[in-house]
Structure formats: structure tokens, C-alpha cells
PDB file of C-alpha atoms in Angstrom:
ATOM      1  CA  MET A 455       2.519   5.983 -13.890  1.00  0.00           C
ATOM      2  CA  ASP A 456      -1.086   7.543 -14.766  1.00  0.00           C
ATOM      3  CA  VAL A 457      -3.122   8.746 -11.675  1.00  0.00           C
ATOM      4  CA  ASP A 458      -5.897   7.424 -13.767  1.00  0.00           C
ATOM      5  CA  PHE A 459      -5.028   3.192 -14.960  1.00  0.00           C
ATOM      6  CA  PHE A 460      -3.929   3.037 -11.057  1.00  0.00           C
ATOM      7  CA  ILE A 461      -7.039   4.340  -9.366  1.00  0.00           C
ATOM      8  CA  LYS A 462      -8.723   1.572 -13.063  1.00  0.00           C
ATOM      9  CA  MET A 463      -7.160  -1.517 -11.740  1.00  0.00           C
ATOM     10  CA  ILE A 464      -8.145  -0.486  -7.823  1.00  0.00           C
ATOM     11  CA  GLU A 465     -10.568  -0.723  -9.243  1.00  0.00           C
ATOM     12  CA  THR A 466     -11.538  -3.909 -12.018  1.00  0.00           C
ATOM     13  CA  LYS A 467      -8.495  -6.392  -9.931  1.00  0.00           C
ATOM     14  CA  ASN A 468      -8.924  -8.458  -7.202  1.00  0.00           C
ATOM     15  CA  VAL A 469      -5.085  -9.292  -7.796  1.00  0.00           C
ATOM     16  CA  LEU A 470      -3.022  -6.242  -7.768  1.00  0.00           C
ATOM     17  CA  THR A 471       1.232  -7.204  -9.250  1.00  0.00           C
ATOM     18  CA  GLY A 472       3.500  -5.266 -10.638  1.00  0.00           C
ATOM     19  CA  LYS A 473       5.477  -2.367  -9.814  1.00  0.00           C
ATOM     20  CA  PHE A 474       4.415   1.109  -9.976  1.00  0.00           C
ATOM     21  CA  GLU A 475       6.175   4.484  -9.128  1.00  0.00           C
ATOM     22  CA  PHE A 476       4.209   8.506  -7.685  1.00  0.00           C
ATOM     23  CA  PRO A 477       6.166  11.134  -7.536  1.00  0.00           C
ATOM     24  CA  ARG A 478       6.496  11.509  -3.591  1.00  0.00           C
ATOM     25  CA  ASN A 479       3.652  14.397  -2.790  1.00  0.00           C
ATOM     26  CA  GLU A 480       1.589  12.699  -5.453  1.00  0.00           C
ATOM     27  CA  ASP A 481      -2.286  13.045  -3.878  1.00  0.00           C
ATOM     28  CA  LEU A 482      -3.812   9.335  -4.107  1.00  0.00           C
ATOM     29  CA  MET A 483      -5.837  10.553  -0.472  1.00  0.00           C
ATOM     30  CA  ASP A 484      -8.581   8.389   0.648  1.00  0.00           C
ATOM     31  CA  LEU A 485      -8.748   5.385  -1.606  1.00  0.00           C
ATOM     32  CA  ASP A 486     -10.259   1.798   0.071  1.00  0.00           C
ATOM     33  CA  PHE A 487      -8.899  -0.392  -0.502  1.00  0.00           C
ATOM     34  CA  ILE A 488     -11.003  -3.335  -0.505  1.00  0.00           C
ATOM     35  CA  ASN A 489     -11.032  -7.135  -0.760  1.00  0.00           C
ATOM     36  CA  LYS A 490      -7.816  -6.767  -3.329  1.00  0.00           C
ATOM     37  CA  ARG A 491      -5.028  -9.423  -2.953  1.00  0.00           C
ATOM     38  CA  PHE A 492      -2.120  -7.304  -3.654  1.00  0.00           C
ATOM     39  CA  VAL A 493       1.320 -10.056  -4.714  1.00  0.00           C
ATOM     40  CA  ASP A 494       4.742  -9.815  -5.668  1.00  0.00           C
ATOM     41  CA  PHE A 495       3.628  -5.552  -6.005  1.00  0.00           C
ATOM     42  CA  GLU A 496       5.772  -2.387  -5.474  1.00  0.00           C
ATOM     43  CA  LEU A 497       4.578   0.247  -4.591  1.00  0.00           C
ATOM     44  CA  GLN A 498       6.766   3.536  -4.091  1.00  0.00           C
ATOM     45  CA  GLY A 499       5.848   7.713  -3.536  1.00  0.00           C
ATOM     46  CA  GLY A 500       2.740   8.755  -3.062  1.00  0.00           C
ATOM     47  CA  ASP A 501       1.079  10.487  -0.567  1.00  0.00           C
ATOM     48  CA  PHE A 502      -2.210   7.702   1.267  1.00  0.00           C
ATOM     49  CA  ALA A 503      -2.767  10.277   3.524  1.00  0.00           C
ATOM     50  CA  SER A 504      -6.281   8.730   5.482  1.00  0.00           C
ATOM     51  CA  GLY A 505      -7.041   5.383   3.402  1.00  0.00           C
ATOM     52  CA  SER A 506      -7.817   2.648   4.344  1.00  0.00           C
ATOM     53  CA  PHE A 507      -7.122  -1.170   4.059  1.00  0.00           C
ATOM     54  CA  ILE A 508      -9.876  -3.603   4.278  1.00  0.00           C
ATOM     55  CA  ASN A 509      -9.964  -7.540   4.116  1.00  0.00           C
ATOM     56  CA  CYS A 510      -6.333  -7.739   2.057  1.00  0.00           C
ATOM     57  CA  THR A 511      -3.489  -9.825   1.801  1.00  0.00           C
ATOM     58  CA  PHE A 512       0.233  -8.138   0.717  1.00  0.00           C
ATOM     59  CA  GLU A 513       2.493 -11.221  -0.080  1.00  0.00           C
ATOM     60  CA  GLY A 514       6.137  -9.970  -0.794  1.00  0.00           C
ATOM     61  CA  VAL A 515       4.304  -6.742  -1.317  1.00  0.00           C
ATOM     62  CA  LEU A 516       7.049  -3.781  -0.330  1.00  0.00           C
ATOM     63  CA  PHE A 517       5.976  -0.565   0.055  1.00  0.00           C
ATOM     64  CA  LYS A 518       9.442   2.444  -0.409  1.00  0.00           C
ATOM     65  CA  ASN A 519       8.791   6.263  -0.281  1.00  0.00           C
ATOM     66  CA  LEU A 520       5.498   6.954   0.787  1.00  0.00           C
ATOM     67  CA  THR A 521       3.276   8.730   2.794  1.00  0.00           C
ATOM     68  CA  LEU A 522       0.564   6.380   5.112  1.00  0.00           C
ATOM     69  CA  VAL A 523      -0.612   9.222   7.636  1.00  0.00           C
ATOM     70  CA  GLY A 524      -3.736   8.691   8.563  1.00  0.00           C
ATOM     71  CA  VAL A 525      -4.569   5.005   6.576  1.00  0.00           C
ATOM     72  CA  GLY A 526      -5.439   2.180   8.723  1.00  0.00           C
ATOM     73  CA  PHE A 527      -5.575  -1.600   8.257  1.00  0.00           C
ATOM     74  CA  SER A 528      -8.625  -3.432   9.478  1.00  0.00           C
ATOM     75  CA  ASN A 529      -7.858  -7.448   8.440  1.00  0.00           C
ATOM     76  CA  CYS A 530      -4.870  -7.503   6.036  1.00  0.00           C
ATOM     77  CA  ASP A 531      -2.473  -9.577   6.819  1.00  0.00           C
ATOM     78  CA  PHE A 532       0.641  -9.461   6.201  1.00  0.00           C
ATOM     79  CA  ILE A 533       3.531 -12.133   4.594  1.00  0.00           C
ATOM     80  CA  LYS A 534       7.213 -11.260   3.839  1.00  0.00           C
ATOM     81  CA  CYS A 535       6.378  -7.434   3.662  1.00  0.00           C
ATOM     82  CA  LYS A 536       8.583  -3.958   3.772  1.00  0.00           C
ATOM     83  CA  PHE A 537       7.903  -0.505   4.581  1.00  0.00           C
ATOM     84  CA  SER A 538      10.761   1.163   3.413  1.00  0.00           C
ATOM     85  CA  ASN A 539      11.646   5.069   3.486  1.00  0.00           C
ATOM     86  CA  ILE A 540       7.287   6.179   4.552  1.00  0.00           C
ATOM     87  CA  GLU A 541       6.124   8.405   7.071  1.00  0.00           C
ATOM     88  CA  ILE A 542       5.021   5.547   9.381  1.00  0.00           C
ATOM     89  CA  ASP A 543       1.525   7.317  11.357  1.00  0.00           C
ATOM     90  CA  PHE A 544      -1.118   4.296  10.684  1.00  0.00           C
ATOM     91  CA  SER A 545      -3.069   1.954  12.079  1.00  0.00           C
ATOM     92  CA  LEU A 546      -3.455  -2.102  12.583  1.00  0.00           C
ATOM     93  CA  SER A 547      -6.219  -3.242  13.343  1.00  0.00           C
ATOM     94  CA  ASN A 548      -7.555  -7.667  13.479  1.00  0.00           C
ATOM     95  CA  CYS A 549      -3.967  -7.572  11.115  1.00  0.00           C
ATOM     96  CA  LYS A 550      -1.950 -10.667  10.779  1.00  0.00           C
ATOM     97  CA  ILE A 551       1.799 -10.548  10.760  1.00  0.00           C
ATOM     98  CA  ASN A 552       4.171 -12.979   9.472  1.00  0.00           C
ATOM     99  CA  GLN A 553       6.988 -11.389   8.279  1.00  0.00           C
ATOM    100  CA  LEU A 554       6.525  -6.944   8.016  1.00  0.00           C
ATOM    101  CA  THR A 555      10.263  -4.759   8.454  1.00  0.00           C
ATOM    102  CA  ILE A 556       8.738  -1.670   8.704  1.00  0.00           C
ATOM    103  CA  THR A 557      12.064   1.790   8.725  1.00  0.00           C
ATOM    104  CA  LYS A 558      10.948   5.227   8.719  1.00  0.00           C
ATOM    105  CA  GLY A 559      11.841   7.993   6.331  1.00  0.00           C
ATOM    106  CA  LEU A 560      13.820  10.968   7.094  1.00  0.00           C
ATOM    107  CA  PHE A 561      11.706  13.741   5.552  1.00  0.00           C
TER     108      PHE A 561
END
């Protein structure tokens, strides 16, 4: 996956769908996702450290083999989501969780 294409998509679309794969150490730090809706979305790999998700909705989302250290989720809704094999050190603030499964990776 081309990082520039992914970032452009984040900037131009409000609804994000599909599968995106990056190397585990791909630098995607400090990205802000504001008022985005992730539907049937799969994201594998990448280092999203220090980023933020504000007013986002996650429906049928899989985050796998990635880093979320220092990431903040604020006013987000999680519906049938799974965070699998991730580095866990993120915060949830004023979020609604319908179903969210989280498994920590071994690094």
C-alpha cells in the first residue's frame, strides 16, 4: 500500500472501507482522523503512535499487527470491532462500545 495514497484518502473521504496493509514499522505517526466513518475496514501494520481519532465511527473494523501507542480515541463509536496483536497504550475518552475485542501482541 502506498502511504501517500492512504493519507490522501484520509484527507478526502469521510467513509473509509477496504483493506490496507503496511509494514509493521511504517511511519504513520501523528495522523488525525476527525469525523471519519470506518465500515468493513481492515488495517494491518503501521505505526500510528501519537495520532488521534475524534468523532469517528468504527463498524466491522479490524486493526491488526499495528502500533497504537499514545493514540487517543475521543467521542468514537465501536460496533463489532477487533484490535488484534497490537501494541496497547491508547486512551478512550467518551466512547461508546457495542462490541470491541482487544488482544495484545507479543513484541
